[in-house]
Amino acid sequence: MIAATSAEPDSDRRTVDEGLAGINAIAAGADADSELVKAIVGAIYAEADPDPPAAEQFRDPDHAITEVLVSCRAAALVLDSRATPADGQAYRSWLQSIADQVCGAARTGGLLGFGGVTRSQAEQHFLSELGDALRNV
């Protein structure tokens, strides 16, 4: 989620909007058909965080996003070797959905906000790289 919020520099307000979208997208995994995704959502919400961030971005976004993508490639290998194909696909889809919702938060195109969600070139690039990493390509 923080990698998606860091895809491009934003105002604090926009980063908060992105963070809230990410929290909602993570929580939506509790209703997934996949037991793996449900278990991960449960583990995330079981962790106590005495000082949750209100608006967080990486200090060195390029370096940190690269590390996240490397970790996603490693996770894809683990999924391929240990998860069922259905759970692996559900997990990948869930992560991509979180990133997509974060990158689309508070951005609407068209007249008076009608016309759909738009993403910046940096956000589109991040989403593409995330998809590649999760497929380990």
Short mmCIF file of N, CA and C in Angstrom, two decimals:
data_model
loop_
_atom_site.label_atom_id
_atom_site.label_comp_id
_atom_site.label_asym_id
_atom_site.label_seq_id
_atom_site.Cartn_x
_atom_site.Cartn_y
_atom_site.Cartn_z
N MET A 1 0.83 -1.18 0.00
CA MET A 1 0.00 0.00 0.00
C MET A 1 0.88 1.25 0.00
N ILE A 2 1.92 1.26 0.82
CA ILE A 2 2.78 2.44 0.88
C ILE A 2 3.55 2.61 -0.43
N ALA A 3 3.90 1.51 -1.08
CA ALA A 3 4.56 1.63 -2.39
C ALA A 3 3.63 2.31 -3.38
N ALA A 4 2.36 1.96 -3.35
CA ALA A 4 1.40 2.59 -4.26
C ALA A 4 1.22 4.07 -3.93
N THR A 5 1.18 4.42 -2.64
CA THR A 5 1.05 5.84 -2.29
C THR A 5 2.30 6.62 -2.66
N SER A 6 3.42 5.92 -2.78
CA SER A 6 4.69 6.58 -3.09
C SER A 6 5.02 6.59 -4.57
N ALA A 7 4.12 6.10 -5.41
CA ALA A 7 4.39 6.04 -6.85
C ALA A 7 4.69 7.41 -7.43
N GLU A 8 4.13 8.45 -6.81
CA GLU A 8 4.43 9.82 -7.20
C GLU A 8 4.24 10.72 -5.99
N PRO A 9 4.94 11.84 -5.93
CA PRO A 9 4.77 12.75 -4.79
C PRO A 9 3.35 13.33 -4.78
N ASP A 10 2.77 13.37 -3.60
CA ASP A 10 1.41 13.90 -3.45
C ASP A 10 1.34 14.82 -2.24
N SER A 11 0.25 15.55 -2.18
CA SER A 11 -0.02 16.35 -0.99
C SER A 11 -0.38 15.40 0.16
N ASP A 12 -0.29 15.90 1.38
CA ASP A 12 -0.68 15.07 2.52
C ASP A 12 -2.13 14.62 2.40
N ARG A 13 -3.00 15.50 1.94
CA ARG A 13 -4.43 15.16 1.81
C ARG A 13 -4.62 14.01 0.82
N ARG A 14 -3.94 14.08 -0.30
CA ARG A 14 -4.05 13.01 -1.31
C ARG A 14 -3.48 11.72 -0.75
N THR A 15 -2.38 11.79 -0.02
CA THR A 15 -1.79 10.59 0.56
C THR A 15 -2.73 9.97 1.58
N VAL A 16 -3.41 10.80 2.36
CA VAL A 16 -4.39 10.27 3.31
C VAL A 16 -5.53 9.59 2.56
N ASP A 17 -6.02 10.21 1.49
CA ASP A 17 -7.08 9.59 0.67
C ASP A 17 -6.62 8.24 0.13
N GLU A 18 -5.38 8.19 -0.34
CA GLU A 18 -4.83 6.94 -0.86
C GLU A 18 -4.73 5.89 0.24
N GLY A 19 -4.27 6.31 1.42
CA GLY A 19 -4.15 5.39 2.54
C GLY A 19 -5.50 4.83 2.96
N LEU A 20 -6.51 5.68 3.02
CA LEU A 20 -7.85 5.21 3.37
C LEU A 20 -8.39 4.22 2.34
N ALA A 21 -8.13 4.51 1.07
CA ALA A 21 -8.56 3.58 0.01
C ALA A 21 -7.84 2.25 0.18
N GLY A 22 -6.56 2.30 0.53
CA GLY A 22 -5.79 1.08 0.73
C GLY A 22 -6.30 0.27 1.90
N ILE A 23 -6.61 0.94 3.00
CA ILE A 23 -7.14 0.25 4.18
C ILE A 23 -8.45 -0.44 3.83
N ASN A 24 -9.31 0.25 3.11
CA ASN A 24 -10.58 -0.35 2.70
C ASN A 24 -10.36 -1.54 1.76
N ALA A 25 -9.40 -1.42 0.87
CA ALA A 25 -9.11 -2.51 -0.07
C ALA A 25 -8.52 -3.72 0.66
N ILE A 26 -7.68 -3.47 1.63
CA ILE A 26 -7.14 -4.58 2.43
C ILE A 26 -8.27 -5.27 3.17
N ALA A 27 -9.11 -4.50 3.83
CA ALA A 27 -10.22 -5.07 4.59
C ALA A 27 -11.18 -5.86 3.71
N ALA A 28 -11.34 -5.46 2.46
CA ALA A 28 -12.23 -6.18 1.54
C ALA A 28 -11.77 -7.62 1.33
N GLY A 29 -10.49 -7.88 1.57
CA GLY A 29 -9.98 -9.24 1.45
C GLY A 29 -10.60 -10.20 2.45
N ALA A 30 -11.19 -9.67 3.53
CA ALA A 30 -11.85 -10.52 4.52
C ALA A 30 -13.04 -11.26 3.92
N ASP A 31 -13.58 -10.74 2.83
CA ASP A 31 -14.71 -11.37 2.17
C ASP A 31 -14.31 -12.21 0.96
N ALA A 32 -13.02 -12.42 0.79
CA ALA A 32 -12.52 -13.18 -0.37
C ALA A 32 -12.92 -14.65 -0.27
N ASP A 33 -12.98 -15.31 -1.40
CA ASP A 33 -13.23 -16.75 -1.43
C ASP A 33 -12.00 -17.53 -0.97
N SER A 34 -10.83 -16.92 -1.07
CA SER A 34 -9.57 -17.57 -0.75
C SER A 34 -9.30 -17.58 0.75
N GLU A 35 -9.04 -18.75 1.28
CA GLU A 35 -8.67 -18.87 2.70
C GLU A 35 -7.32 -18.19 2.96
N LEU A 36 -6.43 -18.23 1.99
CA LEU A 36 -5.13 -17.58 2.14
C LEU A 36 -5.31 -16.07 2.32
N VAL A 37 -6.09 -15.45 1.47
CA VAL A 37 -6.31 -14.00 1.57
C VAL A 37 -7.00 -13.67 2.89
N LYS A 38 -8.00 -14.43 3.27
CA LYS A 38 -8.69 -14.19 4.54
C LYS A 38 -7.73 -14.29 5.71
N ALA A 39 -6.85 -15.29 5.69
CA ALA A 39 -5.88 -15.47 6.77
C ALA A 39 -4.91 -14.29 6.84
N ILE A 40 -4.50 -13.78 5.70
CA ILE A 40 -3.57 -12.65 5.68
C ILE A 40 -4.25 -11.40 6.21
N VAL A 41 -5.49 -11.17 5.81
CA VAL A 41 -6.24 -10.02 6.33
C VAL A 41 -6.36 -10.14 7.85
N GLY A 42 -6.68 -11.33 8.33
CA GLY A 42 -6.78 -11.55 9.77
C GLY A 42 -5.48 -11.26 10.48
N ALA A 43 -4.37 -11.68 9.89
CA ALA A 43 -3.05 -11.44 10.49
C ALA A 43 -2.72 -9.95 10.50
N ILE A 44 -3.07 -9.26 9.44
CA ILE A 44 -2.80 -7.82 9.37
C ILE A 44 -3.55 -7.09 10.48
N TYR A 45 -4.82 -7.42 10.64
CA TYR A 45 -5.62 -6.71 11.64
C TYR A 45 -5.39 -7.21 13.06
N ALA A 46 -4.71 -8.34 13.21
CA ALA A 46 -4.37 -8.84 14.54
C ALA A 46 -3.14 -8.13 15.11
N GLU A 47 -2.33 -7.52 14.23
CA GLU A 47 -1.13 -6.81 14.67
C GLU A 47 -1.53 -5.50 15.35
N ALA A 48 -0.97 -5.26 16.51
CA ALA A 48 -1.23 -4.01 17.22
C ALA A 48 -0.22 -2.96 16.75
N ASP A 49 -0.71 -1.80 16.37
CA ASP A 49 0.16 -0.70 15.97
C ASP A 49 -0.18 0.50 16.84
N PRO A 50 0.65 0.77 17.86
CA PRO A 50 0.33 1.86 18.79
C PRO A 50 0.42 3.25 18.17
N ASP A 51 1.09 3.37 17.03
CA ASP A 51 1.27 4.67 16.40
C ASP A 51 1.05 4.56 14.90
N PRO A 52 -0.20 4.31 14.46
CA PRO A 52 -0.43 4.15 13.02
C PRO A 52 -0.22 5.47 12.28
N PRO A 53 0.38 5.41 11.09
CA PRO A 53 0.62 6.63 10.32
C PRO A 53 -0.67 7.18 9.73
N ALA A 54 -0.75 8.49 9.66
CA ALA A 54 -1.91 9.13 9.04
C ALA A 54 -1.69 9.30 7.54
N ALA A 55 -0.48 9.64 7.17
CA ALA A 55 -0.15 9.82 5.75
C ALA A 55 1.32 9.43 5.61
N GLU A 56 1.56 8.30 4.96
CA GLU A 56 2.93 7.81 4.90
C GLU A 56 3.35 7.54 3.47
N GLN A 57 4.55 7.99 3.16
CA GLN A 57 5.20 7.69 1.90
C GLN A 57 6.64 7.32 2.21
N PHE A 58 7.28 6.61 1.29
CA PHE A 58 8.68 6.27 1.47
C PHE A 58 9.53 7.53 1.37
N ARG A 59 10.60 7.58 2.14
CA ARG A 59 11.53 8.72 2.07
C ARG A 59 12.34 8.69 0.78
N ASP A 60 12.70 7.50 0.33
CA ASP A 60 13.42 7.30 -0.93
C ASP A 60 12.56 6.39 -1.79
N PRO A 61 11.56 6.95 -2.46
CA PRO A 61 10.57 6.13 -3.17
C PRO A 61 11.16 5.19 -4.21
N ASP A 62 12.11 5.65 -5.00
CA ASP A 62 12.65 4.79 -6.06
C ASP A 62 13.28 3.54 -5.48
N HIS A 63 14.10 3.72 -4.47
CA HIS A 63 14.78 2.58 -3.84
C HIS A 63 13.76 1.66 -3.15
N ALA A 64 12.85 2.24 -2.39
CA ALA A 64 11.89 1.44 -1.63
C ALA A 64 10.93 0.69 -2.55
N ILE A 65 10.47 1.34 -3.61
CA ILE A 65 9.56 0.66 -4.54
C ILE A 65 10.29 -0.49 -5.23
N THR A 66 11.55 -0.30 -5.57
CA THR A 66 12.34 -1.39 -6.15
C THR A 66 12.40 -2.56 -5.17
N GLU A 67 12.62 -2.28 -3.89
CA GLU A 67 12.66 -3.35 -2.89
C GLU A 67 11.31 -4.06 -2.78
N VAL A 68 10.23 -3.31 -2.84
CA VAL A 68 8.89 -3.92 -2.78
C VAL A 68 8.68 -4.84 -3.97
N LEU A 69 9.07 -4.40 -5.14
CA LEU A 69 8.89 -5.22 -6.35
C LEU A 69 9.76 -6.48 -6.29
N VAL A 70 10.97 -6.39 -5.76
CA VAL A 70 11.81 -7.57 -5.58
C VAL A 70 11.13 -8.54 -4.61
N SER A 71 10.57 -8.01 -3.53
CA SER A 71 9.85 -8.85 -2.57
C SER A 71 8.62 -9.50 -3.20
N CYS A 72 7.96 -8.78 -4.08
CA CYS A 72 6.79 -9.35 -4.78
C CYS A 72 7.21 -10.50 -5.69
N ARG A 73 8.35 -10.36 -6.34
CA ARG A 73 8.85 -11.46 -7.18
C ARG A 73 9.16 -12.69 -6.31
N ALA A 74 9.76 -12.46 -5.14
CA ALA A 74 10.05 -13.58 -4.23
C ALA A 74 8.75 -14.21 -3.73
N ALA A 75 7.77 -13.38 -3.42
CA ALA A 75 6.47 -13.90 -2.97
C ALA A 75 5.80 -14.72 -4.08
N ALA A 76 5.97 -14.28 -5.31
CA ALA A 76 5.38 -15.03 -6.43
C ALA A 76 5.99 -16.43 -6.53
N LEU A 77 7.28 -16.53 -6.28
CA LEU A 77 7.93 -17.85 -6.29
C LEU A 77 7.38 -18.74 -5.17
N VAL A 78 7.19 -18.16 -4.00
CA VAL A 78 6.63 -18.93 -2.87
C VAL A 78 5.20 -19.36 -3.19
N LEU A 79 4.42 -18.44 -3.73
CA LEU A 79 3.04 -18.79 -4.10
C LEU A 79 3.02 -19.94 -5.10
N ASP A 80 3.89 -19.86 -6.10
CA ASP A 80 3.92 -20.91 -7.12
C ASP A 80 4.31 -22.26 -6.55
N SER A 81 5.16 -22.27 -5.52
CA SER A 81 5.64 -23.54 -4.98
C SER A 81 4.78 -24.07 -3.82
N ARG A 82 4.05 -23.19 -3.13
CA ARG A 82 3.36 -23.65 -1.92
C ARG A 82 1.85 -23.45 -1.89
N ALA A 83 1.34 -22.53 -2.64
CA ALA A 83 -0.10 -22.25 -2.61
C ALA A 83 -0.80 -22.99 -3.75
N THR A 84 -2.07 -23.20 -3.56
CA THR A 84 -2.84 -23.77 -4.66
C THR A 84 -2.90 -22.70 -5.76
N PRO A 85 -3.08 -23.12 -7.00
CA PRO A 85 -3.19 -22.10 -8.06
C PRO A 85 -4.31 -21.09 -7.78
N ALA A 86 -5.42 -21.55 -7.22
CA ALA A 86 -6.53 -20.63 -6.94
C ALA A 86 -6.15 -19.61 -5.87
N ASP A 87 -5.50 -20.09 -4.78
CA ASP A 87 -5.08 -19.15 -3.73
C ASP A 87 -4.00 -18.20 -4.24
N GLY A 88 -3.08 -18.71 -5.04
CA GLY A 88 -2.04 -17.85 -5.59
C GLY A 88 -2.63 -16.75 -6.45
N GLN A 89 -3.58 -17.11 -7.29
CA GLN A 89 -4.21 -16.11 -8.15
C GLN A 89 -5.04 -15.13 -7.33
N ALA A 90 -5.74 -15.62 -6.31
CA ALA A 90 -6.54 -14.75 -5.46
C ALA A 90 -5.66 -13.74 -4.73
N TYR A 91 -4.52 -14.20 -4.23
CA TYR A 91 -3.59 -13.31 -3.53
C TYR A 91 -3.05 -12.25 -4.48
N ARG A 92 -2.63 -12.67 -5.66
CA ARG A 92 -2.11 -11.71 -6.64
C ARG A 92 -3.18 -10.67 -7.00
N SER A 93 -4.38 -11.14 -7.25
CA SER A 93 -5.48 -10.24 -7.61
C SER A 93 -5.79 -9.26 -6.49
N TRP A 94 -5.77 -9.77 -5.25
CA TRP A 94 -6.06 -8.93 -4.10
C TRP A 94 -5.00 -7.82 -3.97
N LEU A 95 -3.72 -8.18 -4.09
CA LEU A 95 -2.67 -7.16 -4.01
C LEU A 95 -2.79 -6.13 -5.13
N GLN A 96 -3.08 -6.59 -6.33
CA GLN A 96 -3.23 -5.66 -7.45
C GLN A 96 -4.45 -4.76 -7.24
N SER A 97 -5.50 -5.32 -6.66
CA SER A 97 -6.69 -4.52 -6.38
C SER A 97 -6.39 -3.43 -5.36
N ILE A 98 -5.63 -3.77 -4.33
CA ILE A 98 -5.24 -2.77 -3.33
C ILE A 98 -4.47 -1.64 -4.00
N ALA A 99 -3.46 -1.99 -4.77
CA ALA A 99 -2.64 -0.97 -5.45
C ALA A 99 -3.47 -0.15 -6.42
N ASP A 100 -4.36 -0.79 -7.15
CA ASP A 100 -5.21 -0.08 -8.11
C ASP A 100 -6.12 0.93 -7.40
N GLN A 101 -6.70 0.52 -6.29
CA GLN A 101 -7.58 1.43 -5.56
C GLN A 101 -6.81 2.58 -4.94
N VAL A 102 -5.60 2.30 -4.44
CA VAL A 102 -4.77 3.36 -3.88
C VAL A 102 -4.39 4.36 -4.97
N CYS A 103 -3.94 3.86 -6.10
CA CYS A 103 -3.52 4.75 -7.19
C CYS A 103 -4.68 5.53 -7.79
N GLY A 104 -5.89 5.03 -7.68
CA GLY A 104 -7.05 5.72 -8.23
C GLY A 104 -7.77 6.61 -7.25
N ALA A 105 -7.32 6.61 -5.99
CA ALA A 105 -8.01 7.39 -4.95
C ALA A 105 -7.97 8.88 -5.27
N ALA A 106 -9.12 9.51 -5.16
CA ALA A 106 -9.25 10.96 -5.29
C ALA A 106 -8.87 11.52 -6.65
N ARG A 107 -8.77 10.66 -7.65
CA ARG A 107 -8.49 11.15 -9.01
C ARG A 107 -9.65 10.75 -9.90
N THR A 108 -10.35 11.73 -10.37
CA THR A 108 -11.40 11.45 -11.33
C THR A 108 -11.15 12.27 -12.58
N GLY A 109 -11.56 11.72 -13.69
CA GLY A 109 -11.39 12.43 -14.94
C GLY A 109 -12.72 12.93 -15.46
N GLY A 110 -12.69 13.71 -16.45
CA GLY A 110 -13.91 14.17 -17.09
C GLY A 110 -14.49 15.41 -16.43
N LEU A 111 -15.60 15.83 -16.97
CA LEU A 111 -16.28 17.03 -16.52
C LEU A 111 -16.94 16.79 -15.17
N LEU A 112 -16.66 17.65 -14.21
CA LEU A 112 -17.23 17.59 -12.87
C LEU A 112 -17.02 16.25 -12.19
N GLY A 113 -15.92 15.60 -12.50
CA GLY A 113 -15.62 14.33 -11.86
C GLY A 113 -16.22 13.11 -12.53
N PHE A 114 -16.97 13.32 -13.60
CA PHE A 114 -17.55 12.19 -14.32
C PHE A 114 -16.59 11.77 -15.42
N GLY A 115 -16.55 10.54 -15.71
CA GLY A 115 -15.68 10.08 -16.78
C GLY A 115 -14.69 9.04 -16.31
N GLY A 116 -14.75 8.66 -15.04
CA GLY A 116 -13.92 7.58 -14.56
C GLY A 116 -12.67 8.04 -13.84
N VAL A 117 -11.96 7.07 -13.33
CA VAL A 117 -10.75 7.32 -12.57
C VAL A 117 -9.57 7.40 -13.53
N THR A 118 -8.71 8.37 -13.31
CA THR A 118 -7.49 8.48 -14.10
C THR A 118 -6.30 8.24 -13.18
N ARG A 119 -5.23 7.79 -13.76
CA ARG A 119 -4.00 7.57 -13.01
C ARG A 119 -2.88 8.29 -13.74
N SER A 120 -1.94 8.76 -12.95
CA SER A 120 -0.79 9.43 -13.55
C SER A 120 0.06 8.40 -14.27
N GLN A 121 0.96 8.89 -15.07
CA GLN A 121 1.89 8.00 -15.77
C GLN A 121 2.73 7.21 -14.76
N ALA A 122 3.15 7.85 -13.68
CA ALA A 122 3.95 7.17 -12.65
C ALA A 122 3.13 6.06 -11.98
N GLU A 123 1.86 6.34 -11.71
CA GLU A 123 1.00 5.32 -11.09
C GLU A 123 0.76 4.16 -12.05
N GLN A 124 0.50 4.46 -13.30
CA GLN A 124 0.30 3.40 -14.30
C GLN A 124 1.56 2.54 -14.42
N HIS A 125 2.71 3.18 -14.41
CA HIS A 125 3.98 2.45 -14.50
C HIS A 125 4.15 1.53 -13.29
N PHE A 126 3.86 2.05 -12.10
CA PHE A 126 3.96 1.22 -10.89
C PHE A 126 3.01 0.03 -10.97
N LEU A 127 1.77 0.25 -11.36
CA LEU A 127 0.80 -0.85 -11.45
C LEU A 127 1.25 -1.91 -12.45
N SER A 128 1.82 -1.48 -13.56
CA SER A 128 2.33 -2.42 -14.55
C SER A 128 3.50 -3.23 -13.99
N GLU A 129 4.43 -2.55 -13.34
CA GLU A 129 5.58 -3.25 -12.75
C GLU A 129 5.14 -4.20 -11.64
N LEU A 130 4.15 -3.81 -10.86
CA LEU A 130 3.64 -4.68 -9.81
C LEU A 130 3.04 -5.95 -10.41
N GLY A 131 2.25 -5.79 -11.45
CA GLY A 131 1.68 -6.96 -12.13
C GLY A 131 2.76 -7.90 -12.64
N ASP A 132 3.79 -7.34 -13.25
CA ASP A 132 4.90 -8.16 -13.75
C ASP A 132 5.61 -8.88 -12.59
N ALA A 133 5.84 -8.16 -11.50
CA ALA A 133 6.53 -8.75 -10.35
C ALA A 133 5.71 -9.89 -9.75
N LEU A 134 4.41 -9.71 -9.65
CA LEU A 134 3.56 -10.74 -9.05
C LEU A 134 3.45 -11.97 -9.95
N ARG A 135 3.69 -11.78 -11.25
CA ARG A 135 3.72 -12.92 -12.18
C ARG A 135 5.15 -13.44 -12.32
N ASN A 136 6.09 -12.73 -11.69
CA ASN A 136 7.53 -13.06 -11.76
C ASN A 136 8.02 -13.09 -13.19
N VAL A 137 7.65 -12.04 -13.95
CA VAL A 137 8.13 -11.92 -15.33
C VAL A 137 9.03 -10.71 -15.46
#
